Short mmCIF file of C-alpha atoms and ligand atoms in Angstrom, two decimals:
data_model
loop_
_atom_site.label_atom_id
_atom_site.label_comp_id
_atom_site.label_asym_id
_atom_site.label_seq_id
_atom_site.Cartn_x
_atom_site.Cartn_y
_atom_site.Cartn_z
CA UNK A 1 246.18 -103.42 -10.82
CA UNK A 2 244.08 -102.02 -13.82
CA UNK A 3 240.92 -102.95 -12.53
CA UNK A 4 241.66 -101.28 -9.53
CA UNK A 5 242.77 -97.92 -10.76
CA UNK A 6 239.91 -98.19 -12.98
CA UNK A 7 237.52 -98.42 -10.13
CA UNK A 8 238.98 -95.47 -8.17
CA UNK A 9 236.10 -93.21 -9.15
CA UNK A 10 236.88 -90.68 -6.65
CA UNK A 11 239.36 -90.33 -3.96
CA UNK A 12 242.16 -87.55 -2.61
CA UNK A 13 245.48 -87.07 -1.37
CA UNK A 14 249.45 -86.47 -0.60
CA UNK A 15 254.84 -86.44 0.47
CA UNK A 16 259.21 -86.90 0.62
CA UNK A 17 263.28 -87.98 0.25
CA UNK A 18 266.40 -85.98 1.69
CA UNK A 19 268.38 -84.16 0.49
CA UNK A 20 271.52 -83.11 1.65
CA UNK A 21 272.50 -79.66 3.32
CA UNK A 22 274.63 -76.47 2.55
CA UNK A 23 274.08 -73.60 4.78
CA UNK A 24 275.59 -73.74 8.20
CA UNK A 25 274.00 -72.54 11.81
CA UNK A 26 274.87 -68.51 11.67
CA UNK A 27 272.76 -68.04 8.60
CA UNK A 28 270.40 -69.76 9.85
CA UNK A 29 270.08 -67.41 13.18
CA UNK A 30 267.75 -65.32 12.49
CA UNK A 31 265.57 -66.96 10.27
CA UNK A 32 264.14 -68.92 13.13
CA UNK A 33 264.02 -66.16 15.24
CA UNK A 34 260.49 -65.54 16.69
CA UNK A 35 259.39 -67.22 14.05
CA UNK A 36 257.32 -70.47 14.04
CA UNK A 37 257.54 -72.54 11.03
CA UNK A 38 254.72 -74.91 9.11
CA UNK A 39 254.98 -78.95 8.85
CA UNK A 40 252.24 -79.40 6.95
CA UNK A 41 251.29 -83.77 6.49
CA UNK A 42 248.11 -85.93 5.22
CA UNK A 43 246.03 -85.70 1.77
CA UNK A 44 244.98 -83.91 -1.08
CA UNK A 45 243.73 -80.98 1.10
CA UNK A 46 247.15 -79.86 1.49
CA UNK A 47 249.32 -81.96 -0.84
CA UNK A 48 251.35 -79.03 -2.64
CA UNK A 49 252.94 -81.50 -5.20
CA UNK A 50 254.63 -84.10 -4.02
CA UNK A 51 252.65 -86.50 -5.93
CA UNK A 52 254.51 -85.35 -8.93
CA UNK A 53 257.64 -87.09 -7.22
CA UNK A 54 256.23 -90.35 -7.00
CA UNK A 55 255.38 -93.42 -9.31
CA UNK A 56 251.67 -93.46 -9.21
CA UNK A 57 248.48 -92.89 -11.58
CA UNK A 58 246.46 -89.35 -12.77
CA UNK A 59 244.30 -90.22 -10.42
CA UNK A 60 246.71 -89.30 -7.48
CA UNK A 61 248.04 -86.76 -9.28
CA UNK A 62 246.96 -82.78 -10.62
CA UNK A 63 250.30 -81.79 -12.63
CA UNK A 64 248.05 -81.10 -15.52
CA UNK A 65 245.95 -78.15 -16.87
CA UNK A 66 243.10 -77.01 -15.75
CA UNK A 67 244.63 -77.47 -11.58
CA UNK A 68 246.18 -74.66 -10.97
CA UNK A 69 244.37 -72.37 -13.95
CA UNK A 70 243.74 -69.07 -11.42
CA UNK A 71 245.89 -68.45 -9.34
CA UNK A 72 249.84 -70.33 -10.27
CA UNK A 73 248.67 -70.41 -13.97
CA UNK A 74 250.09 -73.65 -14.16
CA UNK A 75 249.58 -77.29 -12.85
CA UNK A 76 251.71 -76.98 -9.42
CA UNK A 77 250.49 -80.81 -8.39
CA UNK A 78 247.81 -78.80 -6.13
CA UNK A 79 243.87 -80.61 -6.76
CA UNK A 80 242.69 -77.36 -6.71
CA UNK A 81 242.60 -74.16 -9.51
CA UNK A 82 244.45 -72.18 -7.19
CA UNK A 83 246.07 -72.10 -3.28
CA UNK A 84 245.04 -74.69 -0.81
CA UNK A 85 244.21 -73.70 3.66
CA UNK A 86 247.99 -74.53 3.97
CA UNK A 87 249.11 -72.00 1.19
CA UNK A 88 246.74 -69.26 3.20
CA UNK A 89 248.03 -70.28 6.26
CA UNK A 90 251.77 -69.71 5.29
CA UNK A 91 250.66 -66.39 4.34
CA UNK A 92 248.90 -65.14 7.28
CA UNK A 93 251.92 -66.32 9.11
CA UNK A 94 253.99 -64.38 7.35
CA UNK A 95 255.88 -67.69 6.13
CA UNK A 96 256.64 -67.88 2.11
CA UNK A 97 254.96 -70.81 0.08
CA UNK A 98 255.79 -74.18 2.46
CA UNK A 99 257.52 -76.49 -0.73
CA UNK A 100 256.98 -79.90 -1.34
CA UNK A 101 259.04 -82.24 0.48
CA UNK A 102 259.79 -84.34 -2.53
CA UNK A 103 260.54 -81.30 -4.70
CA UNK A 104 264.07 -81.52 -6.42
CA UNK A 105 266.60 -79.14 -4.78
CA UNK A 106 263.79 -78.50 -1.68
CA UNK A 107 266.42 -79.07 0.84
CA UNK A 108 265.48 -75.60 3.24
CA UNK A 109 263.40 -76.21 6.25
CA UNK A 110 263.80 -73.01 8.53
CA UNK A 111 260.02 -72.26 7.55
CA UNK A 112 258.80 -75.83 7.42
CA UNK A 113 257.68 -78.12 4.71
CA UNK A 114 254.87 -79.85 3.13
CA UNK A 115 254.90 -83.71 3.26
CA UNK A 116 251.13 -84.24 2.51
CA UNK A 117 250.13 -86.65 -0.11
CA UNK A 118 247.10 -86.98 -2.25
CA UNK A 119 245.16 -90.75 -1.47
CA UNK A 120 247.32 -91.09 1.16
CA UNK A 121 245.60 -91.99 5.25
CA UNK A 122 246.19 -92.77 8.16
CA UNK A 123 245.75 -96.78 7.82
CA UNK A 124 249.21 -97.95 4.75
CA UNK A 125 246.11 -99.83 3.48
CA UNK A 126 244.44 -97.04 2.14
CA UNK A 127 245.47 -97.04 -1.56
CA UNK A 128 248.78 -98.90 -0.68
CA UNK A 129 251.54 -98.42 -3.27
CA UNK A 130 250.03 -95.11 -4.62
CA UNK A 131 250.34 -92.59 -1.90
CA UNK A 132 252.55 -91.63 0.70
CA UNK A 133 250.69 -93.35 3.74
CA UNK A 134 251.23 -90.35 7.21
CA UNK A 135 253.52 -93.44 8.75
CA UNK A 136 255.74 -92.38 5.79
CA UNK A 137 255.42 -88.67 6.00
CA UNK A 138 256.05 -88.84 9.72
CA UNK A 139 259.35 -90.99 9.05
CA UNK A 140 260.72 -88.52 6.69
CA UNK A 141 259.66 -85.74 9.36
CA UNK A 142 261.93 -87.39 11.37
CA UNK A 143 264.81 -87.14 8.79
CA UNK A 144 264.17 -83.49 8.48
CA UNK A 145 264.27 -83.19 12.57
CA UNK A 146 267.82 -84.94 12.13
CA UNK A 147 268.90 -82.33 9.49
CA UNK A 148 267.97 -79.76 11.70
CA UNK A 149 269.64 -80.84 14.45
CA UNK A 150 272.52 -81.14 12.84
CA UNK A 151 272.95 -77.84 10.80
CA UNK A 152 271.82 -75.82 14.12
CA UNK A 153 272.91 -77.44 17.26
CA UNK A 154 270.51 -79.41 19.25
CA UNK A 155 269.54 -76.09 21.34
CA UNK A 156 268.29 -74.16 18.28
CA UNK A 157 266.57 -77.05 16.44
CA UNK A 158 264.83 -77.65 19.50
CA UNK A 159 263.64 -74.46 19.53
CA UNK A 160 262.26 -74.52 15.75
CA UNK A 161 260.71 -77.70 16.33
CA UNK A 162 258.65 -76.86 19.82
CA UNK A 163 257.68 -73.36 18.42
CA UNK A 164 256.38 -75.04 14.97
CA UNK A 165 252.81 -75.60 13.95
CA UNK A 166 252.08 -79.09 12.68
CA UNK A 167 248.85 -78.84 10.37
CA UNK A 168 246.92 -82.17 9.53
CA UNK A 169 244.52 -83.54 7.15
CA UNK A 170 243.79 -87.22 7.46
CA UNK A 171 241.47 -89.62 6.76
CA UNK A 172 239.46 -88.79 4.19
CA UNK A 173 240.62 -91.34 2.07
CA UNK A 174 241.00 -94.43 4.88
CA UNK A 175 237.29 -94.07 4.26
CA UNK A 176 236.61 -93.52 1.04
CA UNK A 177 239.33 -96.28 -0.34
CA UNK A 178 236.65 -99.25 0.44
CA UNK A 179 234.21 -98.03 -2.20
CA UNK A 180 236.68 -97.06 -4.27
CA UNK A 181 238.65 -100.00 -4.70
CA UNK A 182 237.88 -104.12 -4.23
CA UNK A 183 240.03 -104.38 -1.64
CA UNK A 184 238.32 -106.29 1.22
CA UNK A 185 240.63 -104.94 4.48
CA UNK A 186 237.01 -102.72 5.32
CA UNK A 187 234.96 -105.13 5.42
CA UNK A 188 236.65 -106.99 8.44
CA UNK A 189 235.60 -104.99 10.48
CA UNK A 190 232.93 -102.72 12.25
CA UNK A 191 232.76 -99.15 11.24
CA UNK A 192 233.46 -97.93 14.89
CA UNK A 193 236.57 -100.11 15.37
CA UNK A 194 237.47 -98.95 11.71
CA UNK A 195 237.42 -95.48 12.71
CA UNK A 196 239.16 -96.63 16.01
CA UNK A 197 242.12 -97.78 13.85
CA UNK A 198 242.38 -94.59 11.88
CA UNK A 199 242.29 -92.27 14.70
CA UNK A 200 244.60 -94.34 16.87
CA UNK A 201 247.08 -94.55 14.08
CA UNK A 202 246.97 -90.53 13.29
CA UNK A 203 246.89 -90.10 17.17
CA UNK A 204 250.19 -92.43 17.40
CA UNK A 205 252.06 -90.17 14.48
CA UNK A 206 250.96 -87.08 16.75
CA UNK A 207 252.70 -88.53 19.79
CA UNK A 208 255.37 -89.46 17.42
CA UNK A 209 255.80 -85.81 16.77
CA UNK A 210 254.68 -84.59 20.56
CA UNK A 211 257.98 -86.80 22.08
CA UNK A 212 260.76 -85.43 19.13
CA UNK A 213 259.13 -82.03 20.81
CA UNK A 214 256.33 -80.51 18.81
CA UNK A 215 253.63 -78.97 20.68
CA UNK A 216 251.20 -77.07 18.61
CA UNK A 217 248.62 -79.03 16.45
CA UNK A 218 246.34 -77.90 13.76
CA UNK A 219 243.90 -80.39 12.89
CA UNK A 220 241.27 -80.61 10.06
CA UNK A 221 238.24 -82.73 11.04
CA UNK A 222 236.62 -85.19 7.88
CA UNK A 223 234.87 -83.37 5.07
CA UNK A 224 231.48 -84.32 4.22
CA UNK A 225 232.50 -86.88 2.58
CA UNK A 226 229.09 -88.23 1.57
CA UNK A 227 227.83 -84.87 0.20
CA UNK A 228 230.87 -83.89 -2.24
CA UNK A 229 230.00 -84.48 -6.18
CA UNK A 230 231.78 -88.14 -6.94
CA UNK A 231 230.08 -89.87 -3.57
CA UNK A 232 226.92 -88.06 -4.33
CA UNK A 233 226.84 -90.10 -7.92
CA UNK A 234 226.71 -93.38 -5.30
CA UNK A 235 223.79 -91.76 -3.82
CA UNK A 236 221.49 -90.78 -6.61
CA UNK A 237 221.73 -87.12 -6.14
CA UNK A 238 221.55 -87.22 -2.47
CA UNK A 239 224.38 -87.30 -0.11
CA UNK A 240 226.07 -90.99 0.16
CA UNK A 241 224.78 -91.57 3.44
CA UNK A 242 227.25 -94.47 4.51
CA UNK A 243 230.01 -92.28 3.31
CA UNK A 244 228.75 -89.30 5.84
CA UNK A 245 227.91 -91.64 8.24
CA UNK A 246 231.77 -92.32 8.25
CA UNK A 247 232.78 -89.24 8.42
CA UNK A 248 230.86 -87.86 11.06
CA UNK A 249 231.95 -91.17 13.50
CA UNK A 250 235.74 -89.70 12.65
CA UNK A 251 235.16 -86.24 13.70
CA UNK A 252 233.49 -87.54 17.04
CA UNK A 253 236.65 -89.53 17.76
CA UNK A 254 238.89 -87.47 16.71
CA UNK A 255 237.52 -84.77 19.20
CA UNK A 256 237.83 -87.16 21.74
CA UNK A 257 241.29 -87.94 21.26
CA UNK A 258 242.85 -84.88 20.78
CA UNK A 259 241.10 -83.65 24.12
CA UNK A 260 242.57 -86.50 25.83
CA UNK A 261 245.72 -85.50 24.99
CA UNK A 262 245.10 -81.86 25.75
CA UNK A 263 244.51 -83.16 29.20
CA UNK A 264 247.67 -85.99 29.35
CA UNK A 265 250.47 -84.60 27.67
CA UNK A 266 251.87 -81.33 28.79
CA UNK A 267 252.13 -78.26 27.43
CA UNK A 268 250.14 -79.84 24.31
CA UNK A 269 248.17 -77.25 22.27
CA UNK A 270 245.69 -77.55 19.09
CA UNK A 271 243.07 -76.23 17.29
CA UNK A 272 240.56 -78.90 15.58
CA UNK A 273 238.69 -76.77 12.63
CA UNK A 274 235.23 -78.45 12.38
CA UNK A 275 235.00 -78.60 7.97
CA UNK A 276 232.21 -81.09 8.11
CA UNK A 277 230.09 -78.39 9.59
CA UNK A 278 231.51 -75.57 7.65
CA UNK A 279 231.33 -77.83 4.24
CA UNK A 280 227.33 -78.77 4.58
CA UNK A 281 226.43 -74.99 5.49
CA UNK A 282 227.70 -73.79 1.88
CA UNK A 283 226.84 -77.02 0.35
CA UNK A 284 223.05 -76.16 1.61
CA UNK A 285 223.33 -72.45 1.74
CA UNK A 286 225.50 -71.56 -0.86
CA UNK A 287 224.91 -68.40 -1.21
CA UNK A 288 224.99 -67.32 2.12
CA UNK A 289 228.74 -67.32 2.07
CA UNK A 290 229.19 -66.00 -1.90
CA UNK A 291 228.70 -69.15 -4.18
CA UNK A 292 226.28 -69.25 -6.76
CA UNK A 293 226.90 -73.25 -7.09
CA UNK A 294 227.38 -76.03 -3.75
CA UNK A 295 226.59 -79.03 -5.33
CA UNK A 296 228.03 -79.76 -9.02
CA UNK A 297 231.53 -78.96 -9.22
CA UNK A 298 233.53 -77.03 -12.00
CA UNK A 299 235.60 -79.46 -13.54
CA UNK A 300 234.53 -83.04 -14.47
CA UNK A 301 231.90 -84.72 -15.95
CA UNK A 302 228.37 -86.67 -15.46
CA UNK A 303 225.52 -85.64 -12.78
CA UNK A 304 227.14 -83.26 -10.43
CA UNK A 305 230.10 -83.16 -12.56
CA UNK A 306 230.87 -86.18 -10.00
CA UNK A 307 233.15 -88.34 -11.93
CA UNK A 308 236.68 -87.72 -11.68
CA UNK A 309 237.73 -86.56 -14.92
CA UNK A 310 238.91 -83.23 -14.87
CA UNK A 311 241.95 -82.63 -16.97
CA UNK A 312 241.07 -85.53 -19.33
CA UNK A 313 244.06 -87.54 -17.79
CA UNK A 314 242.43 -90.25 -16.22
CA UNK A 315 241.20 -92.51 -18.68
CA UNK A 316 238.65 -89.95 -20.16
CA UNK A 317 239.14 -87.22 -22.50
CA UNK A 318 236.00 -85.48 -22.52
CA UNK A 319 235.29 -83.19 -19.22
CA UNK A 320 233.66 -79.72 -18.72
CA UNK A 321 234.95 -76.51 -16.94
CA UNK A 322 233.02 -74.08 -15.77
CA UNK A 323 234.26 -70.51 -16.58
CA UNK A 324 234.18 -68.68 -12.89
CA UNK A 325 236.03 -71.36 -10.16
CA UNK A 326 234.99 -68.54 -7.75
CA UNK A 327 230.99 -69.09 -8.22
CA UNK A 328 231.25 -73.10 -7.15
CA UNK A 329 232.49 -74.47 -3.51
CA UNK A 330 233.33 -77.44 -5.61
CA UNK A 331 236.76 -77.52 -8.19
CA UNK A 332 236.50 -81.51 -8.98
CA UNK A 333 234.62 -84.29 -8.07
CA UNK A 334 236.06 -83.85 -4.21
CA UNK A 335 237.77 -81.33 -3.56
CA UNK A 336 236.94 -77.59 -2.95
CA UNK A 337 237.72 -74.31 -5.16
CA UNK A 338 240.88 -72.08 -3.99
CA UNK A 339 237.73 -69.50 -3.15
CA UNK A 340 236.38 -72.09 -0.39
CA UNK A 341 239.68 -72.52 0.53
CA UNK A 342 239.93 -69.17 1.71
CA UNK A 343 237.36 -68.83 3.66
CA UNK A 344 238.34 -72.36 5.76
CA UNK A 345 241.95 -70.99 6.14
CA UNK A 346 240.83 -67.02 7.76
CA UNK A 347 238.61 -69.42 9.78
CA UNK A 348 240.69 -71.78 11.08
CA UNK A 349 243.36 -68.88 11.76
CA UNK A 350 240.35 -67.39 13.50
CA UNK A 351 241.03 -63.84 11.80
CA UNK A 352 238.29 -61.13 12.83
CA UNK A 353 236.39 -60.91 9.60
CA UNK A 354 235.70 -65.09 9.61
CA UNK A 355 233.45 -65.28 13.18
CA UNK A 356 233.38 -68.71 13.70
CA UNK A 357 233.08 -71.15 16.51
CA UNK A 358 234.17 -74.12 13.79
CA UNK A 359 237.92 -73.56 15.36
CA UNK A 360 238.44 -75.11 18.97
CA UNK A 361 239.94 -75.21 21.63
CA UNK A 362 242.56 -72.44 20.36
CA UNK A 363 243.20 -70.71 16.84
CA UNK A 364 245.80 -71.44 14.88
CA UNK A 365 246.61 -67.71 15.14
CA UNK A 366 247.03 -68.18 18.74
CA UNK A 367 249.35 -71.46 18.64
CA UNK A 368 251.68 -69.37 15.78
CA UNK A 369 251.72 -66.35 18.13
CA UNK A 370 252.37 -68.28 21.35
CA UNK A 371 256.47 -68.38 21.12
C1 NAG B 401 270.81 -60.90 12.37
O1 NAG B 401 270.11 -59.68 12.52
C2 NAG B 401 270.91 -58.63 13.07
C3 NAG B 401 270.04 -57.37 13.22
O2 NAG B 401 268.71 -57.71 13.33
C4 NAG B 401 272.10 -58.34 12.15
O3 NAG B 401 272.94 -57.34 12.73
C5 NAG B 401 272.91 -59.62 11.96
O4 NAG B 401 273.94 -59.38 11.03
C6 NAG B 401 272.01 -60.74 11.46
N1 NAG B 401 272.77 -61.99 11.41
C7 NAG B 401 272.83 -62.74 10.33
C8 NAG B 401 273.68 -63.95 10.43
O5 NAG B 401 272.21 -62.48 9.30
C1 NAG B 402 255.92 -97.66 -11.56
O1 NAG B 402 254.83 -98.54 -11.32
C2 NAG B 402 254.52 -99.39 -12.39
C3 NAG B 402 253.33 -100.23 -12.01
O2 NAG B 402 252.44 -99.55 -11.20
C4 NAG B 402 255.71 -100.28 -12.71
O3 NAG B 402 255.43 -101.05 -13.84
C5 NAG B 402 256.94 -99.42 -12.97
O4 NAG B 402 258.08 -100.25 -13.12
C6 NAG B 402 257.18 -98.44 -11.82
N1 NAG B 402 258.28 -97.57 -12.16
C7 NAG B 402 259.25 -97.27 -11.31
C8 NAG B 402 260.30 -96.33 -11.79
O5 NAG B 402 259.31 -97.74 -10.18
C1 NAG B 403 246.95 -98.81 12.89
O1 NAG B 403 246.45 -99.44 11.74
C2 NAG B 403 246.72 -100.82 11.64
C3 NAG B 403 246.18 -101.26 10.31
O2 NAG B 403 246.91 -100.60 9.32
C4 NAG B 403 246.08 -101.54 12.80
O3 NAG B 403 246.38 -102.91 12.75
C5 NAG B 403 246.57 -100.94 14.11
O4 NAG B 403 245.89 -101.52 15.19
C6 NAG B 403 246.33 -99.45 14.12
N1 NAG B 403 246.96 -98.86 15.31
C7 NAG B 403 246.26 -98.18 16.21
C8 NAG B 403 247.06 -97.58 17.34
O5 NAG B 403 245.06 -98.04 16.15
C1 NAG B 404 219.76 -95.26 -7.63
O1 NAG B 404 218.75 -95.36 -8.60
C2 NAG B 404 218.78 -96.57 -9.32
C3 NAG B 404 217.73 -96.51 -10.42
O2 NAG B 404 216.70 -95.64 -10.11
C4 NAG B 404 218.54 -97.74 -8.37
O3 NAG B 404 218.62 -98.96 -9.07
C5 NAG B 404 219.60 -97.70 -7.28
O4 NAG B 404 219.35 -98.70 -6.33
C6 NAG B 404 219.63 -96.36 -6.60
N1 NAG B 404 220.75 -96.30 -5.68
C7 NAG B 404 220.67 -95.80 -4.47
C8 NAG B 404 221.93 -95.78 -3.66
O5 NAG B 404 219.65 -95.36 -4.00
C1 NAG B 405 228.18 -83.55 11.85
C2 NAG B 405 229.06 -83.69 13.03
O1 NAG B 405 228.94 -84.63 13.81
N1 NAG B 405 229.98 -82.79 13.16
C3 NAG B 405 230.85 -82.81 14.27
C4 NAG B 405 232.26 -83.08 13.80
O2 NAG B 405 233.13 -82.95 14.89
C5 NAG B 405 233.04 -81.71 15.57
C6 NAG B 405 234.10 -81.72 16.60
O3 NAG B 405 235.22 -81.23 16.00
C7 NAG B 405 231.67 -81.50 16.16
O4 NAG B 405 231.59 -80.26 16.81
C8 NAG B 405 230.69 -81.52 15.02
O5 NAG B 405 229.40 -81.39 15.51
#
């Protein structure tokens, strides 16, 4: 067990338990009035804390300084220094901060709620016994649809279900567990019917969702995984070509997928926000979009500050930290700053100021408008 954490260089991440209810249907009226609420599921992209609920190592876990340093000024759980797409998204929507589902006492869910976990995919392989794999996060989704029904009437929880936006990111870490960790599940098999698996299994969860009566899917596409500071350590300064080679297989099926069930299942809605594409143009052009940094990150340590040990938590003391999170794209050794963040999230709502073609077919503007 040891050996393995040890060899986690890098990775991501993740949410969930119920709790029990307390306000009854008439307050809840017009709360979910013309309102559509956020379920928010998959890794360390949009993991708000729950990974502070469950028994697992640092490396799954940012509840210490510097995470969180600009914008909560404190550790919230969030591998970031500040908000994450699905805190910018709440806002835009006009929804407050979408808790934890794991978070004592979080027990509300007119608005939605986060069950994202960091490490976690789409395959309970990837990092088994540290994350919350989505098959989990889409069971206790199910637990909150229950809740709902029952403290609303079936009409009205209906209603907040089919007008709510379900907001993915997964797998990210299905593929970067098998050079993180000795586990030989990868290596049986190709990388295409790999990918096959991970895609059919997150496609299977949306279906999940799509029969209980959700409609209106927001789906992040792979980052470049290859390119990002830890995997570029594996690459000697270049971008971890098997790693990207991954990735960019994922995004191709994942396209595919989600058109196909645009076309089969009715009245099925999403937008798919390309961040593969969006993360290589600032990694390349940095300062084109307002970074003076794209390739080392702020916090860690090594070439490319690459090696995961910001916060001095996971088995290393030393670390640096750069003093302006704003100048870098990159916070750790994989994930992005709160100020790239940003600029994903107005994107991927498709507000006027981001012009981008990264978000398709609709924006998520569009699916939160369309009551
Ligand atoms: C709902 O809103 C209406 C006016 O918008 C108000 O009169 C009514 O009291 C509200 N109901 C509840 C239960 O808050
Ligand atoms: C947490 O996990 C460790 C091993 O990973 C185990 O020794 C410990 O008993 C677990 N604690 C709880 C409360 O489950
Ligand atoms: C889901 O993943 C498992 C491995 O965890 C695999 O055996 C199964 O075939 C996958 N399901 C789909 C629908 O791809
Ligand atoms: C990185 O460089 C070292 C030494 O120059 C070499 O041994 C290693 O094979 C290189 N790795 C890759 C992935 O190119
Ligand atoms: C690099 C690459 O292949 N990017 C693709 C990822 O997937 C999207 C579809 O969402 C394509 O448009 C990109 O070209």
């Amino acid at each position: 067990m040891k050996k393995k954490l040890e060899a986690r260089v890098f990775f991501f991440f993740v949410a969930a338990l119920l709790a029990s209810g307390s306000h009854g249907s008439k307050q809840s009226d017009n709360r979910t009035k013309n309102r559509a609420a956020l379920f928010i599921f998959g890794d360390s992209l949009l993991d708000a804390g729950n990974n502070n609920y469950i028994n697992t190592s640092t490396l799954d876990q940012a509840n210490f300084w510097p995470y969180g340093e600009t914008f909560f000024n404190f550790p919230t759980g969030r591998f970031c220094d500040g908000r994450l797409i699905s805190d910018f998204i709440a806002e835009y929507a006009n929804l407050p901060l979408i808790e934890p589902y794991l978070q004592p006492g979080n027990n509300q869910y007119y608005y939605g709620v986060n069950f994202a976990s960091a490490g976690a995919g789409a395959l309970v392989e990837t990092f088994q016994g540290f994350v919350i794999p989505l098959r989990t996060q889409a069971k206790y989704f199910n637990k909150v649809e229950r809740k709902l029904r029952q403290e609303l009437g079936r009409r009205e929880a209906k209603q907040v279900i089919s007008k709510a936006v379900y907001l993915f990111s997964i797998g990210n870490n299905d593929y970067i567990s098998p050079f993180a960790t000795s586990s030989h599940f990868f290596n049986s098999f190709t990388p295409s019917h790999y990918v096959s698996m991970v895609v059919g299994n997150f496609t299977s969860v949306i279906q999940e969702i799509y029969r209980k009566g959700g409609r209106k899917f927001g789906v992040i596409n792979s980052l470049p995984l290859g390119c990002v500071p830890g995997p570029r350590l594996l690459g000697n300064g270049t971008c971890f070509h098997k790693l990207s080679q991954l990735a960019v297989l994922h995004n191709r099926t994942l396209s595919l997928a989600l058109s196909h069930l645009h076309k089969h299942l009715p009245g099925f809605k999403y937008s798919l926000y390309d961040l593969y594409t969006e993360g290589i143009r600032r990694i390349n052009h940095p300062s084109k979009f307002g970074f003076k940094e794209g390739k080392r990150a702020c916090c860690g340590s090594g070439p490319y500050r690459g090696q995961a040990t910001c916060g001095g938590r996971r088995g290393q003391k030393y670390f640096e930290l750069c003093e302006e999170p704003n100048h870098y794209l990159f916070w750790d050794s994989v994930h992005f700053t709160e100020f790239a963040y940003k600029q994903f999230a107005a994107q991927l709502w498709g507000s006027h100021t981001s012009n981008s073609n990264s978000v398709k077919p609709y924006t998520l503007s569009h699916l939160f408008q369309d009551l």
